[in-house]
Amino acid sequence: MSGKGPVLALPSYDTLASTEHGPTLQWVLAVCQHQQERIALLEETVAQ
């Protein structure tokens, strides 16, 4: 990978998903958003 742009870090599970019933919706959505950003970044890199 090229070194341009910030590395996108996954949202912390502990801070967003601290319920006894498993991950919160916010955490799941944050992970989905993170994955979409990574995919967009990859497509951008491939397109060049």
Short mmCIF file of N, CA and C in Angstrom, two decimals:
data_model
loop_
_atom_site.label_atom_id
_atom_site.label_comp_id
_atom_site.label_asym_id
_atom_site.label_seq_id
_atom_site.Cartn_x
_atom_site.Cartn_y
_atom_site.Cartn_z
N MET A 1 0.84 -1.21 0.00
CA MET A 1 0.00 0.00 0.00
C MET A 1 0.86 1.25 0.00
N SER A 2 0.39 2.26 -0.70
CA SER A 2 1.11 3.53 -0.69
C SER A 2 0.84 4.25 0.62
N GLY A 3 1.75 5.13 1.00
CA GLY A 3 1.65 5.78 2.30
C GLY A 3 0.83 7.04 2.31
N LYS A 4 -0.01 7.26 1.28
CA LYS A 4 -0.78 8.50 1.26
C LYS A 4 -2.11 8.36 2.00
N GLY A 5 -2.48 9.40 2.71
CA GLY A 5 -3.74 9.39 3.44
C GLY A 5 -3.62 8.70 4.77
N PRO A 6 -4.52 9.02 5.68
CA PRO A 6 -4.51 8.40 7.00
C PRO A 6 -4.97 6.95 6.95
N VAL A 7 -4.43 6.15 7.82
CA VAL A 7 -4.89 4.76 7.93
C VAL A 7 -6.19 4.77 8.72
N LEU A 8 -7.22 4.17 8.17
CA LEU A 8 -8.52 4.16 8.85
C LEU A 8 -8.52 3.07 9.91
N ALA A 9 -8.73 3.48 11.14
CA ALA A 9 -8.75 2.51 12.24
C ALA A 9 -10.18 2.06 12.51
N LEU A 10 -10.31 0.80 12.86
CA LEU A 10 -11.64 0.29 13.21
C LEU A 10 -12.12 0.94 14.50
N PRO A 11 -13.42 1.23 14.58
CA PRO A 11 -13.96 1.78 15.83
C PRO A 11 -13.69 0.82 16.99
N SER A 12 -13.42 1.38 18.14
CA SER A 12 -13.14 0.55 19.31
C SER A 12 -14.40 -0.20 19.75
N TYR A 13 -14.27 -1.49 19.89
CA TYR A 13 -15.42 -2.30 20.33
C TYR A 13 -15.84 -1.91 21.74
N ASP A 14 -14.86 -1.66 22.61
CA ASP A 14 -15.16 -1.40 24.01
C ASP A 14 -15.96 -0.13 24.21
N THR A 15 -15.61 0.92 23.51
CA THR A 15 -16.26 2.21 23.76
C THR A 15 -17.66 2.26 23.18
N LEU A 16 -17.87 1.62 22.02
CA LEU A 16 -19.16 1.76 21.35
C LEU A 16 -20.12 0.60 21.61
N ALA A 17 -19.59 -0.53 22.03
CA ALA A 17 -20.44 -1.72 22.07
C ALA A 17 -20.47 -2.36 23.45
N SER A 18 -20.47 -1.55 24.47
CA SER A 18 -20.43 -2.13 25.82
C SER A 18 -21.84 -2.42 26.35
N THR A 19 -22.51 -3.36 25.70
CA THR A 19 -23.79 -3.85 26.23
C THR A 19 -23.65 -5.35 26.47
N GLU A 20 -24.43 -5.88 27.39
CA GLU A 20 -24.31 -7.31 27.69
C GLU A 20 -24.98 -8.17 26.62
N HIS A 21 -25.68 -7.54 25.68
CA HIS A 21 -26.39 -8.29 24.65
C HIS A 21 -25.63 -8.35 23.34
N GLY A 22 -24.36 -7.93 23.34
CA GLY A 22 -23.59 -7.97 22.12
C GLY A 22 -23.40 -6.57 21.55
N PRO A 23 -22.94 -6.49 20.31
CA PRO A 23 -22.61 -5.20 19.70
C PRO A 23 -23.84 -4.28 19.60
N THR A 24 -23.62 -3.01 19.80
CA THR A 24 -24.69 -2.04 19.61
C THR A 24 -24.83 -1.73 18.12
N LEU A 25 -25.98 -1.18 17.76
CA LEU A 25 -26.22 -0.81 16.37
C LEU A 25 -25.19 0.22 15.90
N GLN A 26 -24.85 1.16 16.80
CA GLN A 26 -23.87 2.19 16.43
C GLN A 26 -22.55 1.56 16.02
N TRP A 27 -22.12 0.54 16.77
CA TRP A 27 -20.84 -0.09 16.47
C TRP A 27 -20.90 -0.83 15.13
N VAL A 28 -22.01 -1.56 14.92
CA VAL A 28 -22.18 -2.29 13.66
C VAL A 28 -22.17 -1.32 12.48
N LEU A 29 -22.91 -0.22 12.61
CA LEU A 29 -22.95 0.78 11.54
C LEU A 29 -21.58 1.42 11.33
N ALA A 30 -20.86 1.66 12.42
CA ALA A 30 -19.53 2.26 12.31
C ALA A 30 -18.58 1.33 11.56
N VAL A 31 -18.68 0.03 11.83
CA VAL A 31 -17.84 -0.94 11.13
C VAL A 31 -18.21 -0.99 9.65
N CYS A 32 -19.51 -0.98 9.35
CA CYS A 32 -19.95 -0.98 7.96
C CYS A 32 -19.43 0.25 7.23
N GLN A 33 -19.54 1.40 7.87
CA GLN A 33 -19.05 2.65 7.30
C GLN A 33 -17.55 2.56 7.04
N HIS A 34 -16.83 2.01 8.01
CA HIS A 34 -15.39 1.85 7.90
C HIS A 34 -15.04 0.97 6.70
N GLN A 35 -15.75 -0.13 6.53
CA GLN A 35 -15.49 -1.03 5.42
C GLN A 35 -15.75 -0.34 4.08
N GLN A 36 -16.83 0.43 4.01
CA GLN A 36 -17.16 1.14 2.77
C GLN A 36 -16.07 2.15 2.43
N GLU A 37 -15.54 2.84 3.45
CA GLU A 37 -14.46 3.80 3.22
C GLU A 37 -13.21 3.10 2.71
N ARG A 38 -12.90 1.94 3.29
CA ARG A 38 -11.73 1.18 2.84
C ARG A 38 -11.90 0.72 1.40
N ILE A 39 -13.11 0.24 1.06
CA ILE A 39 -13.39 -0.20 -0.31
C ILE A 39 -13.24 0.96 -1.29
N ALA A 40 -13.79 2.12 -0.92
CA ALA A 40 -13.69 3.30 -1.77
C ALA A 40 -12.24 3.69 -1.97
N LEU A 41 -11.45 3.60 -0.90
CA LEU A 41 -10.03 3.93 -0.96
C LEU A 41 -9.30 2.96 -1.90
N LEU A 42 -9.64 1.68 -1.80
CA LEU A 42 -9.02 0.68 -2.66
C LEU A 42 -9.38 0.91 -4.13
N GLU A 43 -10.66 1.17 -4.40
CA GLU A 43 -11.10 1.41 -5.78
C GLU A 43 -10.40 2.63 -6.35
N GLU A 44 -10.23 3.66 -5.52
CA GLU A 44 -9.54 4.87 -5.93
C GLU A 44 -8.10 4.55 -6.32
N THR A 45 -7.44 3.73 -5.48
CA THR A 45 -6.04 3.37 -5.72
C THR A 45 -5.91 2.54 -7.00
N VAL A 46 -6.83 1.60 -7.20
CA VAL A 46 -6.79 0.73 -8.37
C VAL A 46 -7.04 1.53 -9.65
N ALA A 47 -7.91 2.53 -9.55
CA ALA A 47 -8.29 3.31 -10.73
C ALA A 47 -7.13 4.16 -11.27
N GLN A 48 -6.17 4.45 -10.42
CA GLN A 48 -5.07 5.33 -10.85
C GLN A 48 -4.03 4.59 -11.68
#
